[in-house]
Each structure stands twice: as C-alpha cells, then as structure tokens.
Coordinates of C-alpha atoms in Angstrom, one line a residue:
M23 CA -30.4 -14.7 0.6
S24 CA -27.8 -12.7 0.6
S25 CA -27.4 -9.7 2.3
S26 CA -27.6 -7.3 -0.6
E27 CA -31.0 -9.3 -1.5
E28 CA -32.7 -8.8 2.1
I29 CA -31.6 -4.6 2.3
A30 CA -33.3 -3.8 -1.3
V31 CA -36.6 -6.2 0.5
S32 CA -36.6 -3.8 3.4
G33 CA -36.5 -0.8 1.0
M34 CA -39.3 -1.9 -0.6
S35 CA -41.7 -3.1 2.1
A36 CA -40.6 0.7 4.1
G37 CA -40.5 3.4 1.6
R38 CA -43.2 5.3 1.6
S39 CA -43.0 7.3 -1.4
A40 CA -43.0 3.6 -2.9
M41 CA -46.5 2.4 -2.2
R42 CA -47.0 5.4 -4.2
M43 CA -46.8 2.5 -7.3
G44 CA -49.1 0.5 -7.6
P45 CA -49.2 -2.7 -6.4
A46 CA -48.5 -4.5 -10.4
E47 CA -45.7 -2.1 -10.2
L48 CA -44.4 -2.0 -7.6
V49 CA -44.1 -6.5 -8.0
Q50 CA -42.4 -5.8 -11.3
A51 CA -40.0 -3.2 -10.0
A52 CA -39.0 -5.6 -8.0
A53 CA -38.9 -8.4 -9.8
M54 CA -36.5 -6.5 -12.4
A55 CA -34.7 -4.8 -10.0
R56 CA -34.3 -8.3 -8.7
R57 CA -32.6 -10.0 -12.1
F58 CA -30.4 -6.6 -12.3
Y59 CA -28.7 -6.1 -8.8
L60 CA -28.5 -9.2 -7.8
E61 CA -29.1 -12.2 -11.1
G62 CA -26.8 -10.0 -12.8
K63 CA -29.2 -10.4 -16.3
S64 CA -28.7 -7.2 -19.0
K65 CA -31.6 -5.0 -19.3
I66 CA -32.2 -6.0 -22.7
Q67 CA -32.5 -9.7 -21.1
I68 CA -35.3 -8.2 -18.8
A69 CA -36.4 -6.6 -21.5
E70 CA -37.2 -9.8 -23.3
E71 CA -38.3 -11.6 -20.0
F72 CA -41.0 -8.7 -19.3
G73 CA -41.9 -8.1 -22.7
V74 CA -41.2 -3.9 -23.3
S75 CA -38.3 -2.4 -24.4
R76 CA -35.3 -1.9 -22.7
F77 CA -36.0 1.6 -22.3
K78 CA -38.9 1.2 -19.8
V79 CA -36.3 -1.6 -18.3
A80 CA -33.9 1.6 -17.2
R81 CA -36.9 3.5 -15.8
V82 CA -37.5 1.6 -13.9
L83 CA -34.9 0.9 -12.8
E84 CA -34.5 4.1 -11.6
T85 CA -38.0 5.0 -10.3
A86 CA -36.7 1.7 -8.5
L87 CA -34.2 3.5 -5.6
E88 CA -35.5 7.4 -6.4
R89 CA -38.2 6.1 -4.8
D90 CA -36.5 3.9 -2.1
L91 CA -37.3 0.4 -3.8
V92 CA -33.3 -0.3 -4.5
R93 CA -30.9 1.0 -1.9
I94 CA -27.7 0.3 -2.6
E95 CA -24.7 0.0 0.5
I96 CA -21.1 -0.6 -0.5
R97 CA -19.2 -2.4 1.9
V98 CA -16.0 -3.0 2.7
P99 CA -14.2 -4.5 5.9
A100 CA -14.5 -2.4 8.6
E101 CA -10.8 -2.1 9.6
L102 CA -11.0 -0.2 6.0
D103 CA -11.9 3.1 5.3
A104 CA -12.6 3.2 2.3
E105 CA -13.3 6.6 2.2
R106 CA -9.5 7.9 3.2
S107 CA -8.4 5.3 0.7
D108 CA -9.6 7.4 -1.9
A109 CA -9.1 10.6 -1.4
L110 CA -5.1 9.9 -0.3
R111 CA -5.4 7.6 -3.1
A112 CA -6.7 11.0 -5.7
R113 CA -3.9 13.0 -3.4
Y114 CA -0.4 12.2 -3.9
G115 CA -2.0 11.0 -7.5
L116 CA -0.9 7.2 -6.1
R117 CA -1.2 3.5 -7.3
H118 CA -2.9 1.9 -3.8
A119 CA -3.7 3.6 -1.0
V120 CA -5.5 1.1 1.6
V121 CA -5.9 3.2 4.5
V122 CA -6.6 0.7 8.0
E123 CA -8.5 1.6 11.0
S124 CA -5.9 3.5 13.8
P125 CA -5.8 0.8 17.2
A126 CA -7.3 3.2 19.9
E127 CA -5.0 1.8 22.3
A128 CA -2.1 2.8 20.6
E129 CA -3.1 5.8 18.3
E130 CA 0.3 6.9 19.3
T131 CA 2.7 3.7 18.1
P132 CA 4.5 3.4 14.5
D133 CA 3.3 1.0 12.3
P134 CA 0.2 -0.6 13.4
E135 CA 0.9 -4.4 13.3
N136 CA -2.2 -4.7 11.5
L137 CA -1.1 -2.1 8.7
G138 CA 1.4 -5.4 8.1
E139 CA -1.7 -7.6 8.0
V140 CA -3.9 -5.4 5.1
A141 CA -0.6 -5.4 2.9
A142 CA 0.1 -9.3 3.0
D143 CA -3.3 -9.6 1.1
L144 CA -2.3 -6.1 -1.6
L145 CA 1.0 -8.3 -2.4
G146 CA -1.3 -11.0 -3.2
E147 CA -3.1 -8.9 -5.5
L148 CA -0.6 -7.0 -6.4
V149 CA 2.0 -10.1 -8.1
D150 CA 2.0 -12.3 -10.6
E151 CA 3.9 -15.7 -11.0
G152 CA 6.9 -15.2 -12.6
D153 CA 7.2 -11.6 -10.7
V154 CA 10.8 -10.6 -8.5
L155 CA 9.2 -10.1 -5.1
G156 CA 11.9 -6.5 -3.0
L157 CA 11.6 -7.1 0.3
A158 CA 13.9 -3.8 2.6
W159 CA 14.2 -4.3 6.1
G160 CA 12.0 -2.9 8.1
R161 CA 9.5 -3.6 11.0
S162 CA 6.2 -3.4 9.1
T163 CA 7.6 -5.9 6.4
I164 CA 8.6 -8.3 8.8
H165 CA 5.0 -8.1 9.7
M166 CA 3.5 -8.6 6.2
A167 CA 5.2 -11.2 5.3
A168 CA 4.7 -13.2 9.0
A169 CA 1.4 -12.9 7.5
L170 CA 2.0 -13.8 4.0
D171 CA -0.4 -16.7 3.3
R172 CA -0.7 -17.1 -0.5
L173 CA 1.4 -15.1 -3.3
P174 CA 1.7 -16.9 -6.4
P175 CA 5.5 -18.3 -7.9
C176 CA 7.6 -15.5 -8.3
T177 CA 11.4 -15.1 -6.5
V178 CA 11.8 -13.2 -3.1
V179 CA 15.4 -11.1 -3.3
Q180 CA 15.6 -9.0 0.0
L181 CA 16.1 -4.8 -0.9
T182 CA 18.6 -3.8 2.7
G183 CA 21.1 -5.3 5.0
V184 CA 20.1 -6.2 8.3
Y185 CA 19.3 -4.0 11.0
D186 CA 21.4 -6.2 13.2
A187 CA 23.2 -9.3 11.9
G188 CA 22.8 -11.0 15.4
T189 CA 19.0 -10.4 14.8
A190 CA 19.2 -11.6 10.8
E191 CA 17.5 -14.9 11.5
R192 CA 14.9 -13.2 13.4
G193 CA 14.5 -9.5 10.7
S194 CA 14.8 -9.3 6.6
V195 CA 16.4 -12.6 6.8
E196 CA 13.4 -14.7 7.8
A197 CA 11.0 -12.5 5.9
V198 CA 12.5 -13.1 2.4
R199 CA 12.5 -17.3 3.5
R200 CA 8.9 -16.8 4.5
A201 CA 7.5 -14.9 1.6
A202 CA 9.0 -17.6 -0.5
Q203 CA 8.1 -20.2 1.0
V204 CA 4.8 -18.9 0.6
A205 CA 5.2 -18.4 -3.2
G206 CA 7.2 -21.5 -3.9
G207 CA 9.9 -19.3 -5.6
D208 CA 13.2 -19.0 -4.3
A209 CA 14.7 -16.3 -2.0
H210 CA 17.6 -14.3 -2.1
P211 CA 18.8 -13.7 1.3
I212 CA 21.5 -11.0 2.6
Y213 CA 23.8 -11.8 5.7
A214 CA 25.5 -8.4 6.3
P215 CA 24.1 -5.0 8.2
M216 CA 23.0 -2.4 6.3
L217 CA 24.8 -0.1 7.2
L218 CA 28.9 -0.6 7.3
P219 CA 32.2 2.0 8.7
D220 CA 32.8 2.9 5.5
A221 CA 32.4 3.1 2.2
A222 CA 35.2 1.2 1.2
T223 CA 34.0 -2.1 3.8
A224 CA 30.5 -2.0 1.8
E225 CA 32.3 -2.0 -1.8
A226 CA 34.4 -4.8 -0.2
L227 CA 30.7 -6.4 0.9
R228 CA 28.5 -6.2 -2.2
H229 CA 31.2 -8.6 -4.2
Q230 CA 30.8 -11.5 -2.1
T231 CA 29.2 -14.4 -3.7
G232 CA 25.4 -14.4 -1.5
I233 CA 25.4 -10.5 -1.7
A234 CA 26.1 -9.9 -5.5
R235 CA 24.2 -12.5 -6.6
A236 CA 20.7 -10.7 -4.2
F237 CA 22.3 -7.7 -6.2
E238 CA 22.4 -8.9 -9.0
Y239 CA 18.2 -9.2 -9.2
F240 CA 17.3 -5.4 -8.3
D241 CA 17.1 -4.8 -11.5
K242 CA 14.5 -7.6 -12.9
V243 CA 11.8 -6.5 -9.2
T244 CA 9.0 -5.5 -10.3
V245 CA 7.4 -5.7 -6.7
A246 CA 8.7 -4.2 -3.8
C247 CA 8.1 -3.7 -0.4
V248 CA 9.6 -1.0 2.0
S249 CA 9.1 0.9 5.1
I250 CA 9.0 4.4 6.5
G251 CA 11.0 5.8 9.4
S252 CA 11.5 9.3 11.3
W253 CA 14.5 10.9 11.9
E254 CA 13.6 10.6 15.3
P255 CA 14.3 7.8 18.1
G256 CA 13.2 4.5 18.1
I257 CA 11.1 5.1 14.2
S258 CA 14.3 4.8 12.2
T259 CA 16.9 1.9 12.3
V260 CA 19.5 4.3 10.5
H261 CA 18.6 7.2 13.0
D262 CA 19.3 4.3 15.7
M263 CA 22.7 3.0 14.0
L264 CA 24.4 6.6 14.1
S265 CA 26.6 7.8 16.2
D266 CA 25.3 11.6 17.6
E267 CA 27.6 13.9 15.9
E268 CA 26.1 11.7 11.9
R269 CA 23.0 12.2 13.5
A270 CA 23.4 15.7 13.9
H271 CA 25.3 15.9 10.6
Y272 CA 22.7 15.0 8.6
A273 CA 19.7 16.8 10.8
S274 CA 21.4 19.8 9.3
L275 CA 21.1 19.0 6.1
G276 CA 16.7 18.7 7.1
V277 CA 16.1 15.1 6.2
A278 CA 12.8 13.9 7.3
A279 CA 12.4 10.8 6.4
E280 CA 15.0 7.5 5.8
M281 CA 13.2 4.7 3.2
S282 CA 16.4 2.0 2.6
A283 CA 18.2 4.5 3.9
H284 CA 18.3 7.0 1.6
L285 CA 17.7 10.4 3.5
F286 CA 14.9 12.6 2.4
D287 CA 13.6 16.2 2.7
T288 CA 10.3 17.3 3.9
E289 CA 9.9 18.2 -0.2
G290 CA 10.7 14.9 -0.7
R291 CA 14.7 15.7 -2.2
R292 CA 17.2 12.7 -1.3
V293 CA 19.8 14.7 1.2
G294 CA 23.2 12.9 2.2
R295 CA 24.1 11.0 -0.6
D296 CA 27.7 9.7 1.1
L297 CA 24.6 8.1 3.3
G298 CA 24.1 5.5 1.0
E299 CA 28.1 4.7 -0.5
R300 CA 28.2 2.6 3.9
C301 CA 24.5 1.3 3.2
I302 CA 24.2 -2.1 1.5
T303 CA 20.8 -1.2 0.1
V304 CA 18.8 -1.2 -3.7
K305 CA 19.7 1.9 -5.0
T306 CA 16.9 4.5 -5.9
D307 CA 17.1 4.9 -9.1
Q308 CA 16.7 1.5 -9.0
L309 CA 14.0 1.3 -7.0
R310 CA 12.2 4.1 -9.4
R311 CA 12.3 1.1 -12.0
V312 CA 10.4 -1.0 -10.8
P313 CA 6.3 -0.9 -11.7
E314 CA 5.3 -1.3 -8.4
V315 CA 6.7 0.3 -4.6
V316 CA 4.4 -0.2 -2.1
A317 CA 4.9 1.8 1.6
I318 CA 4.1 0.3 4.4
A319 CA 4.0 3.0 7.2
G320 CA 1.7 4.6 9.9
G321 CA 1.3 6.4 13.3
Q322 CA 0.8 10.2 13.6
R323 CA 4.3 10.5 14.3
K324 CA 5.3 9.1 11.1
G325 CA 2.8 11.4 8.6
P326 CA 5.6 14.1 8.3
A327 CA 8.0 11.2 7.0
I328 CA 5.3 9.5 4.2
D329 CA 5.0 13.0 3.3
A330 CA 7.7 13.3 2.6
V331 CA 8.9 9.7 0.8
L332 CA 6.0 9.8 -1.2
R333 CA 6.6 13.7 -2.3
S334 CA 10.1 11.6 -3.3
G335 CA 8.8 9.7 -6.4
L336 CA 9.2 6.5 -5.4
V337 CA 6.6 4.5 -4.0
T338 CA 3.7 3.1 -6.3
S339 CA 0.8 2.2 -3.7
L340 CA 0.8 3.6 0.3
V341 CA -0.6 1.2 3.3
T342 CA -1.0 3.6 6.0
D343 CA -3.6 4.0 8.8
T344 CA -6.2 6.4 9.8
S345 CA -3.9 8.3 12.3
A346 CA -1.3 8.8 9.8
A347 CA -3.9 9.5 6.9
D348 CA -5.5 12.5 8.7
Y349 CA -2.3 13.8 8.7
L350 CA -2.0 13.5 4.6
M351 CA -5.2 14.8 3.2
T352 CA -3.5 18.6 4.9
A353 CA 0.6 18.4 4.6
G354 CA 1.4 20.9 2.7
T355 CA 0.8 22.1 -0.4
T356 CA -1.3 19.3 -2.9
P357 CA 1.8 16.6 -4.5
R358 CA 2.4 16.2 -8.1
S359 CA 1.6 13.2 -8.6
A360 CA 3.9 10.6 -7.6
L361 CA 3.6 8.6 -10.9
N362 CA 5.4 11.4 -11.8
R363 CA 8.5 9.2 -11.1
T364 CA 11.8 11.7 -11.4
D365 CA 14.8 11.8 -9.7
P366 CA 14.6 14.7 -6.3
D367 CA 17.4 16.8 -6.1
G368 CA 19.5 17.3 -3.3
P369 CA 23.0 17.3 -1.4

C-alpha cells in the first residue's frame, strides 16, 4: 500500500463527519476516491464502472474531500522548502527557484555544500541532449559538479578563468571535466587566471588557441551555471584578487555584488565595467542570451548580493537556502521580473 493510500484510508476511518454517511455511501465513496486519486482513472471511467453519471462521481469526490474521507498531502523532500521556493520565484519572476533548508550548525556560512547537491539534480532536469552547458568559477559550482551523477550527452565549457592558476586542477577546470565525464560529452576548460594585470594581457590570452576555442562556445551556451559573491573578503574571489586601492575604487562606485567578474550595484546595474576588460570571462550580453542561467548562492551574508544580481535580469533560476530566502522576500522594492532581460545601465 502506498503512503498516499494509507493517508486516504486513515481519513475514512477517523473523520467524524464521515460517519454521517451511510455505510454503502461510505464504501462507494472510498472506492471512487481510490480509483481517482491512486489508480489515476478518469471520472468517466469511474462512472462507467459504477453505473452512475460522471457528475455524480464529481459530487462524491468533492464530498469525500469535504468530509475528510480523503486527505491530500503534498510532500517534497524534507530539505526543500516548497513554500519559500514558490514565493521567491513569484517575487523575482524567476523560471525556477529552489530553496533548501539552511544547515542549523552553519547559518552564517555562504553557499553551504548541500546547495551544490540540489543544483546538480536541477541541472539533470534542465539540460537536454545536445545542449552546451557553461560553468563559471565558484565554490558552489565546484560542489555542484562534484555531486553530478546524471546529465544527458552535452558539451561543457568553462565560462571564466580560474581564481588561482596553481589550483586549476582542483577547481573550475576539474568541474568542467567532471561534468563532461558524466555527460559523455566534450570538455572545453580554460587554463588561465580570471583576473589579469591589465587589459592588454587579457586580450592576448583570449587569442591563445585553447582559450579562443572555449570562447567560441560562449554564444552557443544553452544552460549556464554561475555563482554570486558579496563585495567583502572571503565571499568574492574577485574582491580577494584586487589590491586595497582597487577595492576602494570599486566600492566608491557602489558595488554590492559580483558574478563572473562583473560588478553590480544594489539595483542590479553594472558598475566598474573596466574590470571586465582585465578578466577572462563570458560577457554579460552573452549571458543575457543564454536561455537558462542558474545561480547557486546562499547564506544570510549573501542576501544583498543575490538580490542585486537577480535585479540585473541576467539570472533566470536560483538555488539558495532559507537564510538567504528570508532576506530576499523582504529586500527593498518589489523587483521587476528576472525574465525581463534588458541591459542594466551603469558607469
């Protein structure tokens, strides 16, 4: 007996109002409810079986609910918060929002590892055979790639350089390889730092054979996975790579968030565009053309940064946790739909 059938039977035996029905009515209603809710039969099929009209079947099923003969429960895994997920999706106009319970012992930890596990399952739903999956640098995307156990055949491309070229094999390069291995597709990693000393060096690297080959796929990406960083130490890789003077400069422009080496103010407008010229990364206009951009970010400390990036219109879906979601549900003015993907202005 399934769990849902157990619920229905207990409702029939325990409901006080149900006893107002005669035994024949009670048995018939139970049988019709079982056919409809558990066996998936249509009202017409049930009507034919019991020799009544489909309108009577509809009335019996309605009465079964009203009189507690049938109890319908919507169940999701305990770690998923369906109510917050739906509310967050509606508030920001996202295509998908998945909210995971924050670990009780690490409420202040940004991007708990369980976000990556849930994001891995989400990618398994979103990626189709023949897609081009783009992965940007980030701890959360690395956790996601490590948790992947299913992907349709697809090409996987790295969307940004690495935080530290010396750890490339343990970071985003390995994430790209891992995803491609699971998918049985081609991998296009980028063996280059994300941030370069100047724009000329970055431009020269973009023309190197391996990097240029990866860049050719940027306009073909159909699903992208990105991370979000707050503008503070330890929560933004770009922040940590800059000098004190550079951090102060971008802070003066009102930077509140970073995603794939692009900076955003609290309203989701891009600021500090000159930084992008020094970075090996996908362009924002390329991200905007990607049909599905999934951001993985959580933790209360990242709440304002997530809000800023969602307001940019670059992200279509979000995997986050309850700590961040509670902040986002009350953050500032009601945002425009994230699916209204116009270009944000900014200096």
